[in-house]
Amino acid sequence: MSSACCSNGMACFKPRLEVNSTAGKATNSVSLRRTHNFTAFGKQNLFGGSRFVSFSTFGSQCRNRAKFSPMAVGVRGKEGKPITRAESEESAKGKKIMVIGGDGYCGWATALHLSKQGYQVAIVDSLVRRLFDQQLGIDTLTPIVSIQKRIKRWNQISGKQLDLLVGDICDFDFLAEAFKSFEPEAVVHFGEQRSAPYSMIDRGRAVYTQHNNVIGTLNVLFAIKEFSPECHLVKLGTMGEYGTPNIDIEEGYITINHNGRTDTLPYPKQASSFYHLSKVHDSHNIAFTCKAWGLRATDLNQGVVYGVMTPETAMHEELINRLDYDGVFGTALNRFCVQAAVGHPLTVYGKGGQTRGYLDIRDTVQCVELAIANPANRGEFRVFNQFTEQFSVNDLAKAVTKAGEKLGLEVRAISVPNPRVEAEEHYYNAKHTKLTELGLQPHFLSDGLLDSLLNFAMKYSDRVDMARIMPAVSWKKIGVKPRTDASEVKL
Amino acid sequence: MSSACCSNGMACFKPRLEVNSTAGKATNSVSLRRTHNFTAFGKQNLFGGSRFVSFSTFGSQCRNRAKFSPMAVGVRGKEGKPITRAESEESAKGKKIMVIGGDGYCGWATALHLSKQGYQVAIVDSLVRRLFDQQLGIDTLTPIVSIQKRIKRWNQISGKQLDLLVGDICDFDFLAEAFKSFEPEAVVHFGEQRSAPYSMIDRGRAVYTQHNNVIGTLNVLFAIKEFSPECHLVKLGTMGEYGTPNIDIEEGYITINHNGRTDTLPYPKQASSFYHLSKVHDSHNIAFTCKAWGLRATDLNQGVVYGVMTPETAMHEELINRLDYDGVFGTALNRFCVQAAVGHPLTVYGKGGQTRGYLDIRDTVQCVELAIANPANRGEFRVFNQFTEQFSVNDLAKAVTKAGEKLGLEVRAISVPNPRVEAEEHYYNAKHTKLTELGLQPHFLSDGLLDSLLNFAMKYSDRVDMARIMPAVSWKKIGVKPRTDASEVKL
């Protein structure tokens, strides 16, 4: 096994060293489409050509080479045998993967990872996530550049081409053109409004979230049926679909013995925001189309993702991933690290006993790759629980406090009134063996990762808007009046 | 107990007699609203004033007085004691009920029934169901008049006022106005696209169905939260949400013992059309809002409804209910009766072992009334399975064949290729005790009802379009191309 971050003829980033990223030659890596829905990107590169970039915090993640090698994971064939890395790269070569939502937090990291693995990747994105930031007056901690610049830089660094199709999958004419022109063999679908608090801001956002997510996914299902019936849908669901039942959570299905009879049925869903509910709706819709039309799909019920860097996003500052810390899009752990870095108390909602599944973003990209390399069968609706460890919010607060103190930060956690409606103390035991069986090599939460993430947050701490850290949306207070002013979006 | 159809000072219809329906005086019973979304109705009555109407087929339904008395059902208070009819009427008096979708098959019958019981009823309807008929070139067997004429006639016959608010609940401005002006104490929500085949015609109809149903219901939930938080939502779901599991179907929830632990969770859903799926989505959304906002809701998972007359719709030909027999909106039993009446073979889909719950439309109106009279508690999401008997398609074909032959009809059943994707032989045992516990007195399927329904179909047989009887929509062949020509809507 080799370390993906320091090989392959790409710029090698050593811990805490300045690195000159001049590998690759600039070419126009973006396909311009003539369809009216596709937006051409600007050709200027405001940051100029190659430049020195300090990615000092990446070092601590890179030290454990065995862990940090998503390229080296065993991908198993239908016979269940792990295939070699060479075989994996061979099978990836040229395989066309459409990454819907490829400009987002998980999507961007995944698109680059798949591109590096040899897949031919097209990003489909409406870029509306960037509009949400503008409308709410929030911003990623990290200074991300435009998708067009990102793609150009990736081409310069890696020599790989990424297609970009800018449009809304709720617009079927656009999506149909995208399918017909790109002819994907797999579609990775991250293209949804992904924030529970956003879906609870006001009626408009609740309706937007369910419409956008449910209809967008319906359109993807129809596009696959019509244009690429062999195409494998890899859909991002969420562990939040299950809620917090008092029994073990299984992966998608549960065998029930009832009144002397037995059946294996979809696991009951108890989602707790309009966002989480939209994913429940998607899961039901996808399951039906697998049965009725023989589509092949994998629903990745993902836990809360933390971390910001993958080997690919770390290659250049213009490839940097977004990192949300605000009360609407920020998620636990990432938000705690930013809070610790800027001297803001860690905001534990309520009692802090809320337990969920978590995973490193480097495992997100691994899991998606594993799903693609081991596709579902025709007619199969497969569900994987995509996380590596369970933590309570209090567990995370303690870990961040400890890691922060090691770096000389004064960290304290406070309990704030829980803006959500959720159990704050509950049983939680969710299974997650299917991806491990396919070869997932987890990056467990480590002091190194926390140290890296805290350093990262400290580096960009001047970009933090302290007024945006507190929880901003109440599950109970949501109303029908549109909250048009960003300043209104607070408790 | 008295017979509702032959008392109350209203016109009394005796079996097979011509009846002069002159009770009540014509007044304008429709509230005209100034909101731009409300459409005023025409004041002309093309059918003139009172006229003789022959409702001969109603007789056989009326003979069993004990069964045919929805007004006399026991409505139980919180203490579980059945309350008297007088008490029931007293509690109904003036209570404001909004019936969304009140121009439809179940909605119209329910609106009249509730109005007769003393409730103050407002019908909210976009009338889009009538547009579907126009667009697909289909029509109800029965000659229904406009909603405005229906309401005027009801006022003339009964002396009761029905408000009419014409608009689309997906338009929140309209719905908000409707809530603010009417201030409902309960909302009965039939206002959804209700045909599984319609949702499977093409991508556009699939998307329309899910958007219309899910967003409409979300709007209703928000309107209740904002304007009438005490209001009880009585939502029409479907038994089709459950699919055909190999274990007993419970009412909404199932207690699961798993790995040594126990929890009572939402019953797993396996819907089999985009329409049925939309109801699954609704159920999840409603359950969440009951928990998060303390709304009170009853989900009536209704079986297949048959029959056409209720005591109220039978009072005048202009109060007649719609009866759909076509391949898109026609449902089993009703469709079989029309087929038998016009000499068309009964179309059994596939093997005919498909078993479902069924109920008489007179029980639909009873069940809704029982739910209203016994509201859910704040925060409670209650699920009732609303049907009275289980039948397989073959059972129904046999029953209609037998009843038809008694009337001298030559009836034969044929198996046609199943346009749906569904199990044709399966276990099916669904619980349905909760409405019975509240006092439901079922109208079981009888020779009398079949005789009545066949006679009804024979009366209007000249309105049947034979070309519209066969199944018209294939679950597997649905595509993205809009089917704009009605003649295209066939297998």
mmCIF file with all atom_site columns, N, CA and C in Angstrom, chain A residues 440-478:
data_model
loop_
_atom_site.group_PDB
_atom_site.id
_atom_site.type_symbol
_atom_site.label_atom_id
_atom_site.label_alt_id
_atom_site.label_comp_id
_atom_site.label_asym_id
_atom_site.label_entity_id
_atom_site.label_seq_id
_atom_site.pdbx_PDB_ins_code
_atom_site.Cartn_x
_atom_site.Cartn_y
_atom_site.Cartn_z
_atom_site.occupancy
_atom_site.B_iso_or_equiv
_atom_site.pdbx_formal_charge
_atom_site.auth_seq_id
_atom_site.auth_comp_id
_atom_site.auth_asym_id
_atom_site.auth_atom_id
_atom_site.pdbx_PDB_model_num
ATOM 1   N N  . LEU A 1 440 ? -13.820 -0.825 3.286  1.00 0.00 ? 440 LEU A N  1
ATOM 2   C CA . LEU A 1 440 ? -13.568 0.485  3.897  1.00 0.00 ? 440 LEU A CA 1
ATOM 3   C C  . LEU A 1 440 ? -12.498 0.390  4.973  1.00 0.00 ? 440 LEU A C  1
ATOM 4   N N  . GLN A 1 441 ? -11.502 1.264  4.900  1.00 0.00 ? 441 GLN A N  1
ATOM 5   C CA . GLN A 1 441 ? -10.474 1.346  5.938  1.00 0.00 ? 441 GLN A CA 1
ATOM 6   C C  . GLN A 1 441 ? -10.666 2.680  6.647  1.00 0.00 ? 441 GLN A C  1
ATOM 7   N N  . PRO A 1 442 ? -11.331 2.644  7.794  1.00 0.00 ? 442 PRO A N  1
ATOM 8   C CA . PRO A 1 442 ? -11.788 3.887  8.411  1.00 0.00 ? 442 PRO A CA 1
ATOM 9   C C  . PRO A 1 442 ? -10.650 4.761  8.938  1.00 0.00 ? 442 PRO A C  1
ATOM 10  N N  . HIS A 1 443 ? -10.870 6.054  8.862  1.00 0.00 ? 443 HIS A N  1
ATOM 11  C CA . HIS A 1 443 ? -10.047 7.030  9.575  1.00 0.00 ? 443 HIS A CA 1
ATOM 12  C C  . HIS A 1 443 ? -10.799 7.385  10.849 1.00 0.00 ? 443 HIS A C  1
ATOM 13  N N  . PHE A 1 444 ? -10.467 6.717  11.935 1.00 0.00 ? 444 PHE A N  1
ATOM 14  C CA . PHE A 1 444 ? -11.172 7.010  13.181 1.00 0.00 ? 444 PHE A CA 1
ATOM 15  C C  . PHE A 1 444 ? -10.755 8.379  13.702 1.00 0.00 ? 444 PHE A C  1
ATOM 16  N N  . LEU A 1 445 ? -11.644 8.961  14.473 1.00 0.00 ? 445 LEU A N  1
ATOM 17  C CA . LEU A 1 445 ? -11.350 10.287 15.035 1.00 0.00 ? 445 LEU A CA 1
ATOM 18  C C  . LEU A 1 445 ? -10.117 10.180 15.922 1.00 0.00 ? 445 LEU A C  1
ATOM 19  N N  . SER A 1 446 ? -9.123  11.016 15.631 1.00 0.00 ? 446 SER A N  1
ATOM 20  C CA . SER A 1 446 ? -7.848  10.919 16.353 1.00 0.00 ? 446 SER A CA 1
ATOM 21  C C  . SER A 1 446 ? -7.429  12.296 16.847 1.00 0.00 ? 446 SER A C  1
ATOM 22  N N  . ASP A 1 447 ? -6.501  12.288 17.788 1.00 0.00 ? 447 ASP A N  1
ATOM 23  C CA . ASP A 1 447 ? -5.925  13.552 18.233 1.00 0.00 ? 447 ASP A CA 1
ATOM 24  C C  . ASP A 1 447 ? -5.314  14.286 17.042 1.00 0.00 ? 447 ASP A C  1
ATOM 25  N N  . GLY A 1 448 ? -4.711  13.514 16.139 1.00 0.00 ? 448 GLY A N  1
ATOM 26  C CA . GLY A 1 448 ? -4.080  14.120 14.968 1.00 0.00 ? 448 GLY A CA 1
ATOM 27  C C  . GLY A 1 448 ? -5.082  14.896 14.121 1.00 0.00 ? 448 GLY A C  1
ATOM 28  N N  . LEU A 1 449 ? -6.230  14.277 13.893 1.00 0.00 ? 449 LEU A N  1
ATOM 29  C CA . LEU A 1 449 ? -7.255  14.945 13.077 1.00 0.00 ? 449 LEU A CA 1
ATOM 30  C C  . LEU A 1 449 ? -7.741  16.204 13.764 1.00 0.00 ? 449 LEU A C  1
ATOM 31  N N  . LEU A 1 450 ? -7.993  16.089 15.066 1.00 0.00 ? 450 LEU A N  1
ATOM 32  C CA . LEU A 1 450 ? -8.488  17.263 15.799 1.00 0.00 ? 450 LEU A CA 1
ATOM 33  C C  . LEU A 1 450 ? -7.443  18.370 15.800 1.00 0.00 ? 450 LEU A C  1
ATOM 34  N N  . ASP A 1 451 ? -6.211  17.982 15.997 1.00 0.00 ? 451 ASP A N  1
ATOM 35  C CA . ASP A 1 451 ? -5.116  18.947 15.975 1.00 0.00 ? 451 ASP A CA 1
ATOM 36  C C  . ASP A 1 451 ? -5.062  19.649 14.611 1.00 0.00 ? 451 ASP A C  1
ATOM 37  N N  . SER A 1 452 ? -5.162  18.858 13.578 1.00 0.00 ? 452 SER A N  1
ATOM 38  C CA . SER A 1 452 ? -5.130  19.394 12.216 1.00 0.00 ? 452 SER A CA 1
ATOM 39  C C  . SER A 1 452 ? -6.298  20.338 11.972 1.00 0.00 ? 452 SER A C  1
ATOM 40  N N  . LEU A 1 453 ? -7.476  19.907 12.392 1.00 0.00 ? 453 LEU A N  1
ATOM 41  C CA . LEU A 1 453 ? -8.683  20.702 12.141 1.00 0.00 ? 453 LEU A CA 1
ATOM 42  C C  . LEU A 1 453 ? -8.644  21.996 12.939 1.00 0.00 ? 453 LEU A C  1
ATOM 43  N N  . LEU A 1 454 ? -8.144  21.914 14.169 1.00 0.00 ? 454 LEU A N  1
ATOM 44  C CA . LEU A 1 454 ? -8.033  23.130 14.998 1.00 0.00 ? 454 LEU A CA 1
ATOM 45  C C  . LEU A 1 454 ? -7.019  24.106 14.389 1.00 0.00 ? 454 LEU A C  1
ATOM 46  N N  . ASN A 1 455 ? -5.905  23.579 13.936 1.00 0.00 ? 455 ASN A N  1
ATOM 47  C CA . ASN A 1 455 ? -4.917  24.427 13.280 1.00 0.00 ? 455 ASN A CA 1
ATOM 48  C C  . ASN A 1 455 ? -5.494  25.094 12.033 1.00 0.00 ? 455 ASN A C  1
ATOM 49  N N  . PHE A 1 456 ? -6.255  24.315 11.312 1.00 0.00 ? 456 PHE A N  1
ATOM 50  C CA . PHE A 1 456 ? -6.892  24.818 10.098 1.00 0.00 ? 456 PHE A CA 1
ATOM 51  C C  . PHE A 1 456 ? -7.831  25.970 10.452 1.00 0.00 ? 456 PHE A C  1
ATOM 52  N N  . ALA A 1 457 ? -8.629  25.748 11.472 1.00 0.00 ? 457 ALA A N  1
ATOM 53  C CA . ALA A 1 457 ? -9.573  26.779 11.901 1.00 0.00 ? 457 ALA A CA 1
ATOM 54  C C  . ALA A 1 457 ? -8.835  28.025 12.391 1.00 0.00 ? 457 ALA A C  1
ATOM 55  N N  . MET A 1 458 ? -7.733  27.813 13.100 1.00 0.00 ? 458 MET A N  1
ATOM 56  C CA . MET A 1 458 ? -6.955  28.963 13.599 1.00 0.00 ? 458 MET A CA 1
ATOM 57  C C  . MET A 1 458 ? -6.375  29.753 12.428 1.00 0.00 ? 458 MET A C  1
ATOM 58  N N  . LYS A 1 459 ? -5.941  29.037 11.413 1.00 0.00 ? 459 LYS A N  1
ATOM 59  C CA . LYS A 1 459 ? -5.349  29.698 10.245 1.00 0.00 ? 459 LYS A CA 1
ATOM 60  C C  . LYS A 1 459 ? -6.330  30.691 9.606  1.00 0.00 ? 459 LYS A C  1
ATOM 61  N N  . TYR A 1 460 ? -7.602  30.269 9.558  1.00 0.00 ? 460 TYR A N  1
ATOM 62  C CA . TYR A 1 460 ? -8.606  31.096 8.884  1.00 0.00 ? 460 TYR A CA 1
ATOM 63  C C  . TYR A 1 460 ? -9.517  31.840 9.868  1.00 0.00 ? 460 TYR A C  1
ATOM 64  N N  . SER A 1 461 ? -9.039  31.951 11.126 1.00 0.00 ? 461 SER A N  1
ATOM 65  C CA . SER A 1 461 ? -9.937  32.491 12.157 1.00 0.00 ? 461 SER A CA 1
ATOM 66  C C  . SER A 1 461 ? -10.354 33.942 11.887 1.00 0.00 ? 461 SER A C  1
ATOM 67  N N  . ASP A 1 462 ? -9.543  34.665 11.099 1.00 0.00 ? 462 ASP A N  1
ATOM 68  C CA . ASP A 1 462 ? -9.939  36.052 10.810 1.00 0.00 ? 462 ASP A CA 1
ATOM 69  C C  . ASP A 1 462 ? -11.149 36.116 9.894  1.00 0.00 ? 462 ASP A C  1
ATOM 70  N N  . ARG A 1 463 ? -11.519 35.011 9.314  1.00 0.00 ? 463 ARG A N  1
ATOM 71  C CA . ARG A 1 463 ? -12.706 34.968 8.446  1.00 0.00 ? 463 ARG A CA 1
ATOM 72  C C  . ARG A 1 463 ? -13.984 34.641 9.224  1.00 0.00 ? 463 ARG A C  1
ATOM 73  N N  . VAL A 1 464 ? -13.839 34.364 10.505 1.00 0.00 ? 464 VAL A N  1
ATOM 74  C CA . VAL A 1 464 ? -15.017 33.933 11.276 1.00 0.00 ? 464 VAL A CA 1
ATOM 75  C C  . VAL A 1 464 ? -15.895 35.132 11.654 1.00 0.00 ? 464 VAL A C  1
ATOM 76  N N  . ASP A 1 465 ? -17.183 35.009 11.389 1.00 0.00 ? 465 ASP A N  1
ATOM 77  C CA . ASP A 1 465 ? -18.156 36.005 11.823 1.00 0.00 ? 465 ASP A CA 1
ATOM 78  C C  . ASP A 1 465 ? -18.783 35.484 13.120 1.00 0.00 ? 465 ASP A C  1
ATOM 79  N N  . MET A 1 466 ? -18.351 36.074 14.230 1.00 0.00 ? 466 MET A N  1
ATOM 80  C CA . MET A 1 466 ? -18.784 35.565 15.535 1.00 0.00 ? 466 MET A CA 1
ATOM 81  C C  . MET A 1 466 ? -20.317 35.595 15.687 1.00 0.00 ? 466 MET A C  1
ATOM 82  N N  . ALA A 1 467 ? -20.952 36.514 14.975 1.00 0.00 ? 467 ALA A N  1
ATOM 83  C CA . ALA A 1 467 ? -22.411 36.653 15.103 1.00 0.00 ? 467 ALA A CA 1
ATOM 84  C C  . ALA A 1 467 ? -23.166 35.500 14.452 1.00 0.00 ? 467 ALA A C  1
ATOM 85  N N  . ARG A 1 468 ? -22.455 34.667 13.694 1.00 0.00 ? 468 ARG A N  1
ATOM 86  C CA . ARG A 1 468 ? -23.127 33.588 12.962 1.00 0.00 ? 468 ARG A CA 1
ATOM 87  C C  . ARG A 1 468 ? -22.924 32.216 13.591 1.00 0.00 ? 468 ARG A C  1
ATOM 88  N N  . ILE A 1 469 ? -22.309 32.193 14.757 1.00 0.00 ? 469 ILE A N  1
ATOM 89  C CA . ILE A 1 469 ? -21.959 30.897 15.349 1.00 0.00 ? 469 ILE A CA 1
ATOM 90  C C  . ILE A 1 469 ? -23.119 30.248 16.100 1.00 0.00 ? 469 ILE A C  1
ATOM 91  N N  . MET A 1 470 ? -23.902 31.067 16.764 1.00 0.00 ? 470 MET A N  1
ATOM 92  C CA . MET A 1 470 ? -24.968 30.495 17.602 1.00 0.00 ? 470 MET A CA 1
ATOM 93  C C  . MET A 1 470 ? -26.057 29.855 16.744 1.00 0.00 ? 470 MET A C  1
ATOM 94  N N  . PRO A 1 471 ? -26.790 28.892 17.341 1.00 0.00 ? 471 PRO A N  1
ATOM 95  C CA . PRO A 1 471 ? -27.889 28.289 16.584 1.00 0.00 ? 471 PRO A CA 1
ATOM 96  C C  . PRO A 1 471 ? -28.866 29.375 16.166 1.00 0.00 ? 471 PRO A C  1
ATOM 97  N N  . ALA A 1 472 ? -29.298 29.310 14.914 1.00 0.00 ? 472 ALA A N  1
ATOM 98  C CA . ALA A 1 472 ? -30.039 30.430 14.341 1.00 0.00 ? 472 ALA A CA 1
ATOM 99  C C  . ALA A 1 472 ? -31.486 30.094 14.014 1.00 0.00 ? 472 ALA A C  1
ATOM 100 N N  . VAL A 1 473 ? -31.853 28.855 14.112 1.00 0.00 ? 473 VAL A N  1
ATOM 101 C CA . VAL A 1 473 ? -33.170 28.441 13.631 1.00 0.00 ? 473 VAL A CA 1
ATOM 102 C C  . VAL A 1 473 ? -33.846 27.556 14.667 1.00 0.00 ? 473 VAL A C  1
ATOM 103 N N  . SER A 1 474 ? -35.084 27.882 14.995 1.00 0.00 ? 474 SER A N  1
ATOM 104 C CA . SER A 1 474 ? -35.829 27.096 15.976 1.00 0.00 ? 474 SER A CA 1
ATOM 105 C C  . SER A 1 474 ? -36.847 26.186 15.306 1.00 0.00 ? 474 SER A C  1
ATOM 106 N N  . TRP A 1 475 ? -36.817 24.919 15.683 1.00 0.00 ? 475 TRP A N  1
ATOM 107 C CA . TRP A 1 475 ? -37.766 23.935 15.135 1.00 0.00 ? 475 TRP A CA 1
ATOM 108 C C  . TRP A 1 475 ? -39.212 24.309 15.492 1.00 0.00 ? 475 TRP A C  1
ATOM 109 N N  . LYS A 1 476 ? -39.379 24.911 16.656 1.00 0.00 ? 476 LYS A N  1
ATOM 110 C CA . LYS A 1 476 ? -40.736 25.212 17.124 1.00 0.00 ? 476 LYS A CA 1
ATOM 111 C C  . LYS A 1 476 ? -41.242 26.558 16.623 1.00 0.00 ? 476 LYS A C  1
ATOM 112 N N  . LYS A 1 477 ? -40.315 27.497 16.373 1.00 0.00 ? 477 LYS A N  1
ATOM 113 C CA . LYS A 1 477 ? -40.745 28.858 16.039 1.00 0.00 ? 477 LYS A CA 1
ATOM 114 C C  . LYS A 1 477 ? -40.913 29.105 14.551 1.00 0.00 ? 477 LYS A C  1
ATOM 115 N N  . ILE A 1 478 ? -40.573 28.136 13.728 1.00 0.00 ? 478 ILE A N  1
ATOM 116 C CA . ILE A 1 478 ? -40.718 28.313 12.280 1.00 0.00 ? 478 ILE A CA 1
ATOM 117 C C  . ILE A 1 478 ? -42.137 28.777 11.946 1.00 0.00 ? 478 ILE A C  1
#
